[in-house]
Amino acid sequence: MTTGRLEAFSDGVFAVAITLLVLDIRPPADVRDGTELWRRLGDLWPHYAAYVVSFLVIGIVWVNHHAVLELIREVDRQFAFLNLLLLMSVALIPFATAVLADYLSSGGGPAHTAAAAYSAVISLMGVAFGGLWIYASRGGRLLVEGFPHDELPRITRRFVVGTPIYLTTIGVAFLSAGVCLGMHALLATYYALSRRGGGMARPAGLPR
């Protein structure tokens, strides 16, 4: 399988998943006046918060996935199956986001469980992405010719550093669903704003 074919299929899954996020935000019905509409739009804040965080998470993983495919020369069967595991977790994010948004403002057990389930899905995505990169890079198995191996530890750290934090948020969810979502937001913001985040920059010396 060529990297182009795998990338095209993956991009389709990412595009569908990121689009499905907004479909859970439904406009209020049976509104009598503008004041009530504003109030009911404000009541949807859990949906807005969950949407923004999940949009960032999926978007950043898409960018990093593109970076990985730029650094490999070919795709083998094992890599393709690991990629499917990653896409499976990405496809679950809209569902997990909807559950979290529905229960975030309720507090108590339902909110904690919803946040833990959300964190579990994000953690699965992190594990799958890290496994994808480690498989491709170990011993230079699938890396492009001329890859500067002195850059490998840095890129690997940036690709996998989020996974332990994602796993930690599962426990945090049972203490506070809001703090749990906030941790996901901070981690997503860190990756989005980091100049060298996730190894997204093409390593120096690598031929184009």
PDB file of C-alpha atoms in Angstrom:
ATOM      1  CA  MET A   1       0.000   0.000   0.000  1.00  0.00           C
ATOM      2  CA  THR A   2       1.299   3.471  -0.810  1.00  0.00           C
ATOM      3  CA  THR A   3       1.478   6.205   1.797  1.00  0.00           C
ATOM      4  CA  GLY A   4      -0.734   8.331  -0.463  1.00  0.00           C
ATOM      5  CA  ARG A   5      -3.561   5.820  -0.427  1.00  0.00           C
ATOM      6  CA  LEU A   6      -3.402   5.414   3.346  1.00  0.00           C
ATOM      7  CA  GLU A   7      -3.248   9.175   3.840  1.00  0.00           C
ATOM      8  CA  ALA A   8      -6.283   9.772   1.617  1.00  0.00           C
ATOM      9  CA  PHE A   9      -8.352   7.190   3.509  1.00  0.00           C
ATOM     10  CA  SER A  10      -7.208   8.574   6.864  1.00  0.00           C
ATOM     11  CA  ASP A  11      -7.975  12.155   5.861  1.00  0.00           C
ATOM     12  CA  GLY A  12     -11.519  11.079   5.040  1.00  0.00           C
ATOM     13  CA  VAL A  13     -12.009   9.597   8.500  1.00  0.00           C
ATOM     14  CA  PHE A  14     -10.552  12.675  10.188  1.00  0.00           C
ATOM     15  CA  ALA A  15     -12.795  14.950   8.102  1.00  0.00           C
ATOM     16  CA  VAL A  16     -15.956  13.008   8.951  1.00  0.00           C
ATOM     17  CA  ALA A  17     -15.101  12.806  12.659  1.00  0.00           C
ATOM     18  CA  ILE A  18     -14.353  16.513  12.996  1.00  0.00           C
ATOM     19  CA  THR A  19     -17.562  17.395  11.134  1.00  0.00           C
ATOM     20  CA  LEU A  20     -19.733  15.111  13.277  1.00  0.00           C
ATOM     21  CA  LEU A  21     -18.708  17.079  16.369  1.00  0.00           C
ATOM     22  CA  VAL A  22     -20.842  20.071  15.467  1.00  0.00           C
ATOM     23  CA  LEU A  23     -23.934  17.996  14.699  1.00  0.00           C
ATOM     24  CA  ASP A  24     -24.431  17.407  18.423  1.00  0.00           C
ATOM     25  CA  ILE A  25     -24.966  21.138  18.987  1.00  0.00           C
ATOM     26  CA  ARG A  26     -28.657  21.485  18.215  1.00  0.00           C
ATOM     27  CA  PRO A  27     -30.434  24.862  18.080  1.00  0.00           C
ATOM     28  CA  PRO A  28     -33.086  25.461  20.749  1.00  0.00           C
ATOM     29  CA  ALA A  29     -36.665  24.752  19.692  1.00  0.00           C
ATOM     30  CA  ASP A  30     -39.953  26.425  20.623  1.00  0.00           C
ATOM     31  CA  VAL A  31     -38.356  29.726  21.624  1.00  0.00           C
ATOM     32  CA  ARG A  32     -40.806  32.531  22.416  1.00  0.00           C
ATOM     33  CA  ASP A  33     -38.551  35.598  22.274  1.00  0.00           C
ATOM     34  CA  GLY A  34     -34.985  36.791  21.839  1.00  0.00           C
ATOM     35  CA  THR A  35     -34.235  36.836  25.553  1.00  0.00           C
ATOM     36  CA  GLU A  36     -35.187  33.199  25.936  1.00  0.00           C
ATOM     37  CA  LEU A  37     -33.119  32.302  22.880  1.00  0.00           C
ATOM     38  CA  TRP A  38     -30.030  33.946  24.359  1.00  0.00           C
ATOM     39  CA  ARG A  39     -30.575  32.142  27.654  1.00  0.00           C
ATOM     40  CA  ARG A  40     -31.028  28.770  26.003  1.00  0.00           C
ATOM     41  CA  LEU A  41     -28.039  29.307  23.753  1.00  0.00           C
ATOM     42  CA  GLY A  42     -26.039  30.009  26.907  1.00  0.00           C
ATOM     43  CA  ASP A  43     -27.319  26.786  28.448  1.00  0.00           C
ATOM     44  CA  LEU A  44     -25.510  24.920  25.683  1.00  0.00           C
ATOM     45  CA  TRP A  45     -22.096  25.899  27.098  1.00  0.00           C
ATOM     46  CA  PRO A  46     -21.085  22.277  27.857  1.00  0.00           C
ATOM     47  CA  HIS A  47     -21.580  21.448  24.183  1.00  0.00           C
ATOM     48  CA  TYR A  48     -19.502  24.444  23.088  1.00  0.00           C
ATOM     49  CA  ALA A  49     -16.685  23.566  25.492  1.00  0.00           C
ATOM     50  CA  ALA A  50     -16.592  19.899  24.537  1.00  0.00           C
ATOM     51  CA  TYR A  51     -16.770  20.791  20.836  1.00  0.00           C
ATOM     52  CA  VAL A  52     -13.826  23.201  20.959  1.00  0.00           C
ATOM     53  CA  VAL A  53     -11.599  20.807  22.896  1.00  0.00           C
ATOM     54  CA  SER A  54     -12.428  17.823  20.692  1.00  0.00           C
ATOM     55  CA  PHE A  55     -11.990  19.891  17.516  1.00  0.00           C
ATOM     56  CA  LEU A  56      -8.502  20.865  18.693  1.00  0.00           C
ATOM     57  CA  VAL A  57      -7.642  17.295  19.652  1.00  0.00           C
ATOM     58  CA  ILE A  58      -8.704  15.819  16.313  1.00  0.00           C
ATOM     59  CA  GLY A  59      -7.098  18.666  14.382  1.00  0.00           C
ATOM     60  CA  ILE A  60      -3.758  18.289  16.127  1.00  0.00           C
ATOM     61  CA  VAL A  61      -3.729  14.521  15.676  1.00  0.00           C
ATOM     62  CA  TRP A  62      -4.489  15.047  11.980  1.00  0.00           C
ATOM     63  CA  VAL A  63      -1.526  17.429  11.654  1.00  0.00           C
ATOM     64  CA  ASN A  64       0.776  15.015  13.480  1.00  0.00           C
ATOM     65  CA  HIS A  65      -0.497  12.077  11.426  1.00  0.00           C
ATOM     66  CA  HIS A  66       0.425  14.001   8.282  1.00  0.00           C
ATOM     67  CA  ALA A  67       3.875  14.626   9.786  1.00  0.00           C
ATOM     68  CA  VAL A  68       4.387  10.905  10.410  1.00  0.00           C
ATOM     69  CA  LEU A  69       3.473  10.012   6.839  1.00  0.00           C
ATOM     70  CA  GLU A  70       5.982  12.565   5.560  1.00  0.00           C
ATOM     71  CA  LEU A  71       8.705  10.775   7.498  1.00  0.00           C
ATOM     72  CA  ILE A  72       8.087   7.241   6.234  1.00  0.00           C
ATOM     73  CA  ARG A  73       8.899   5.787   2.833  1.00  0.00           C
ATOM     74  CA  GLU A  74       6.319   2.993   2.704  1.00  0.00           C
ATOM     75  CA  VAL A  75       3.399   1.373   4.493  1.00  0.00           C
ATOM     76  CA  ASP A  76       3.400  -2.291   5.475  1.00  0.00           C
ATOM     77  CA  ARG A  77       0.572  -4.486   6.755  1.00  0.00           C
ATOM     78  CA  GLN A  78       1.334  -3.955  10.451  1.00  0.00           C
ATOM     79  CA  PHE A  79       1.487  -0.184  10.036  1.00  0.00           C
ATOM     80  CA  ALA A  80      -1.847  -0.229   8.208  1.00  0.00           C
ATOM     81  CA  PHE A  81      -3.531  -2.134  11.048  1.00  0.00           C
ATOM     82  CA  LEU A  82      -2.054   0.215  13.662  1.00  0.00           C
ATOM     83  CA  ASN A  83      -3.365   3.105  11.592  1.00  0.00           C
ATOM     84  CA  LEU A  84      -6.829   1.525  11.615  1.00  0.00           C
ATOM     85  CA  LEU A  85      -6.681   1.365  15.420  1.00  0.00           C
ATOM     86  CA  LEU A  86      -5.871   5.070  15.475  1.00  0.00           C
ATOM     87  CA  LEU A  87      -8.746   5.856  13.113  1.00  0.00           C
ATOM     88  CA  MET A  88     -11.127   3.736  15.197  1.00  0.00           C
ATOM     89  CA  SER A  89     -10.343   5.856  18.249  1.00  0.00           C
ATOM     90  CA  VAL A  90     -10.703   9.085  16.262  1.00  0.00           C
ATOM     91  CA  ALA A  91     -14.108   7.946  14.981  1.00  0.00           C
ATOM     92  CA  LEU A  92     -15.222   7.382  18.600  1.00  0.00           C
ATOM     93  CA  ILE A  93     -14.440  10.943  19.669  1.00  0.00           C
ATOM     94  CA  PRO A  94     -17.731  12.506  18.439  1.00  0.00           C
ATOM     95  CA  PHE A  95     -19.732   9.976  20.468  1.00  0.00           C
ATOM     96  CA  ALA A  96     -17.590  10.476  23.573  1.00  0.00           C
ATOM     97  CA  THR A  97     -17.873  14.247  23.124  1.00  0.00           C
ATOM     98  CA  ALA A  98     -21.672  14.070  22.913  1.00  0.00           C
ATOM     99  CA  VAL A  99     -21.882  11.980  26.093  1.00  0.00           C
ATOM    100  CA  LEU A 100     -19.576  14.366  27.956  1.00  0.00           C
ATOM    101  CA  ALA A 101     -21.489  17.440  26.781  1.00  0.00           C
ATOM    102  CA  ASP A 102     -24.829  15.954  27.853  1.00  0.00           C
ATOM    103  CA  TYR A 103     -23.687  15.255  31.421  1.00  0.00           C
ATOM    104  CA  LEU A 104     -20.956  17.843  32.067  1.00  0.00           C
ATOM    105  CA  SER A 105     -23.223  20.378  33.756  1.00  0.00           C
ATOM    106  CA  SER A 106     -25.126  17.813  35.829  1.00  0.00           C
ATOM    107  CA  GLY A 107     -22.228  17.106  38.164  1.00  0.00           C
ATOM    108  CA  GLY A 108     -21.872  14.032  40.328  1.00  0.00           C
ATOM    109  CA  GLY A 109     -21.529  10.474  39.141  1.00  0.00           C
ATOM    110  CA  PRO A 110     -22.870  10.842  35.599  1.00  0.00           C
ATOM    111  CA  ALA A 111     -20.512  13.744  34.835  1.00  0.00           C
ATOM    112  CA  HIS A 112     -17.529  11.886  36.288  1.00  0.00           C
ATOM    113  CA  THR A 113     -18.315   8.738  34.320  1.00  0.00           C
ATOM    114  CA  ALA A 114     -18.834  10.690  31.096  1.00  0.00           C
ATOM    115  CA  ALA A 115     -15.519  12.503  31.552  1.00  0.00           C
ATOM    116  CA  ALA A 116     -13.727   9.238  32.319  1.00  0.00           C
ATOM    117  CA  ALA A 117     -15.162   7.638  29.182  1.00  0.00           C
ATOM    118  CA  TYR A 118     -14.078  10.665  27.138  1.00  0.00           C
ATOM    119  CA  SER A 119     -10.574  10.464  28.593  1.00  0.00           C
ATOM    120  CA  ALA A 120     -10.415   6.738  27.889  1.00  0.00           C
ATOM    121  CA  VAL A 121     -11.172   7.345  24.205  1.00  0.00           C
ATOM    122  CA  ILE A 122      -8.554  10.115  23.992  1.00  0.00           C
ATOM    123  CA  SER A 123      -6.063   7.859  25.784  1.00  0.00           C
ATOM    124  CA  LEU A 124      -6.718   5.062  23.294  1.00  0.00           C
ATOM    125  CA  MET A 125      -6.026   7.532  20.518  1.00  0.00           C
ATOM    126  CA  GLY A 126      -2.769   8.586  22.186  1.00  0.00           C
ATOM    127  CA  VAL A 127      -1.624   4.997  22.665  1.00  0.00           C
ATOM    128  CA  ALA A 128      -2.489   4.145  19.058  1.00  0.00           C
ATOM    129  CA  PHE A 129      -0.670   7.180  17.691  1.00  0.00           C
ATOM    130  CA  GLY A 130       2.396   6.529  19.818  1.00  0.00           C
ATOM    131  CA  GLY A 131       2.419   2.880  18.769  1.00  0.00           C
ATOM    132  CA  LEU A 132       2.138   3.896  15.129  1.00  0.00           C
ATOM    133  CA  TRP A 133       5.206   6.124  15.339  1.00  0.00           C
ATOM    134  CA  ILE A 134       7.272   3.736  17.469  1.00  0.00           C
ATOM    135  CA  TYR A 135       6.578   0.877  15.069  1.00  0.00           C
ATOM    136  CA  ALA A 136       7.528   2.974  12.042  1.00  0.00           C
ATOM    137  CA  SER A 137      10.661   4.461  13.587  1.00  0.00           C
ATOM    138  CA  ARG A 138      12.152   1.550  15.534  1.00  0.00           C
ATOM    139  CA  GLY A 139      15.401   0.609  13.863  1.00  0.00           C
ATOM    140  CA  GLY A 140      14.469   2.959  11.026  1.00  0.00           C
ATOM    141  CA  ARG A 141      12.018   0.283   9.848  1.00  0.00           C
ATOM    142  CA  LEU A 142       9.867   2.544   7.650  1.00  0.00           C
ATOM    143  CA  LEU A 143      11.682   5.875   7.813  1.00  0.00           C
ATOM    144  CA  VAL A 144      12.683   7.703   4.660  1.00  0.00           C
ATOM    145  CA  GLU A 145      16.260   7.507   3.476  1.00  0.00           C
ATOM    146  CA  GLY A 146      18.404  10.259   4.893  1.00  0.00           C
ATOM    147  CA  PHE A 147      16.353  10.589   8.070  1.00  0.00           C
ATOM    148  CA  PRO A 148      18.605  12.273  10.681  1.00  0.00           C
ATOM    149  CA  HIS A 149      18.515   9.716  13.482  1.00  0.00           C
ATOM    150  CA  ASP A 150      19.877  12.181  16.011  1.00  0.00           C
ATOM    151  CA  GLU A 151      16.449  13.863  15.746  1.00  0.00           C
ATOM    152  CA  LEU A 152      14.586  10.637  16.550  1.00  0.00           C
ATOM    153  CA  PRO A 153      14.561  10.934  20.378  1.00  0.00           C
ATOM    154  CA  ARG A 154      13.200  14.488  20.216  1.00  0.00           C
ATOM    155  CA  ILE A 155      10.446  13.615  17.766  1.00  0.00           C
ATOM    156  CA  THR A 156       9.504  10.470  19.679  1.00  0.00           C
ATOM    157  CA  ARG A 157       9.249  12.385  22.951  1.00  0.00           C
ATOM    158  CA  ARG A 158       6.968  14.952  21.387  1.00  0.00           C
ATOM    159  CA  PHE A 159       4.750  12.328  19.782  1.00  0.00           C
ATOM    160  CA  VAL A 160       4.265  10.263  22.954  1.00  0.00           C
ATOM    161  CA  VAL A 161       4.513  12.799  25.796  1.00  0.00           C
ATOM    162  CA  GLY A 162       0.758  13.369  25.865  1.00  0.00           C
ATOM    163  CA  THR A 163      -0.226   9.739  26.394  1.00  0.00           C
ATOM    164  CA  PRO A 164       0.672   9.491  30.129  1.00  0.00           C
ATOM    165  CA  ILE A 165      -1.189  12.748  30.732  1.00  0.00           C
ATOM    166  CA  TYR A 166      -4.229  11.470  28.843  1.00  0.00           C
ATOM    167  CA  LEU A 167      -4.207   8.361  31.036  1.00  0.00           C
ATOM    168  CA  THR A 168      -3.951  10.545  34.140  1.00  0.00           C
ATOM    169  CA  THR A 169      -7.099  12.421  33.139  1.00  0.00           C
ATOM    170  CA  ILE A 170      -9.125   9.225  33.526  1.00  0.00           C
ATOM    171  CA  GLY A 171      -8.473   9.361  37.266  1.00  0.00           C
ATOM    172  CA  VAL A 172      -8.949  13.129  37.408  1.00  0.00           C
ATOM    173  CA  ALA A 173     -12.378  12.683  35.801  1.00  0.00           C
ATOM    174  CA  PHE A 174     -13.677  10.996  38.952  1.00  0.00           C
ATOM    175  CA  LEU A 175     -12.663  14.057  40.977  1.00  0.00           C
ATOM    176  CA  SER A 176     -13.857  16.782  38.615  1.00  0.00           C
ATOM    177  CA  ALA A 177     -15.236  16.499  35.107  1.00  0.00           C
ATOM    178  CA  GLY A 178     -14.523  20.187  34.500  1.00  0.00           C
ATOM    179  CA  VAL A 179     -10.875  19.910  35.520  1.00  0.00           C
ATOM    180  CA  CYS A 180     -10.558  16.820  33.343  1.00  0.00           C
ATOM    181  CA  LEU A 181     -11.831  18.698  30.281  1.00  0.00           C
ATOM    182  CA  GLY A 182      -9.587  21.619  31.191  1.00  0.00           C
ATOM    183  CA  MET A 183      -6.537  19.352  31.181  1.00  0.00           C
ATOM    184  CA  HIS A 184      -7.426  18.145  27.701  1.00  0.00           C
ATOM    185  CA  ALA A 185      -7.826  21.764  26.613  1.00  0.00           C
ATOM    186  CA  LEU A 186      -4.434  22.745  28.041  1.00  0.00           C
ATOM    187  CA  LEU A 187      -2.674  19.807  26.423  1.00  0.00           C
ATOM    188  CA  ALA A 188      -4.302  20.536  23.069  1.00  0.00           C
ATOM    189  CA  THR A 189      -3.348  24.213  23.364  1.00  0.00           C
ATOM    190  CA  TYR A 190       0.231  23.273  24.210  1.00  0.00           C
ATOM    191  CA  TYR A 191       0.531  21.168  21.067  1.00  0.00           C
ATOM    192  CA  ALA A 192      -1.195  23.810  18.961  1.00  0.00           C
ATOM    193  CA  LEU A 193       1.059  26.655  20.101  1.00  0.00           C
ATOM    194  CA  SER A 194       4.352  24.807  20.468  1.00  0.00           C
ATOM    195  CA  ARG A 195       6.697  25.859  17.670  1.00  0.00           C
ATOM    196  CA  ARG A 196       8.276  22.482  17.568  1.00  0.00           C
ATOM    197  CA  GLY A 197       5.266  20.603  18.815  1.00  0.00           C
ATOM    198  CA  GLY A 198       4.817  16.959  17.985  1.00  0.00           C
ATOM    199  CA  GLY A 199       7.753  16.810  15.632  1.00  0.00           C
ATOM    200  CA  MET A 200       5.618  18.579  13.046  1.00  0.00           C
ATOM    201  CA  ALA A 201       8.582  20.471  11.640  1.00  0.00           C
ATOM    202  CA  ARG A 202      10.508  18.487   9.050  1.00  0.00           C
ATOM    203  CA  PRO A 203      13.865  17.507  10.600  1.00  0.00           C
ATOM    204  CA  ALA A 204      16.815  19.540   9.391  1.00  0.00           C
ATOM    205  CA  GLY A 205      18.856  17.820   6.728  1.00  0.00           C
ATOM    206  CA  LEU A 206      16.043  15.593   5.504  1.00  0.00           C
ATOM    207  CA  PRO A 207      15.725  15.680   1.727  1.00  0.00           C
ATOM    208  CA  ARG A 208      12.388  16.821   0.343  1.00  0.00           C
TER     209      ARG A 208
END
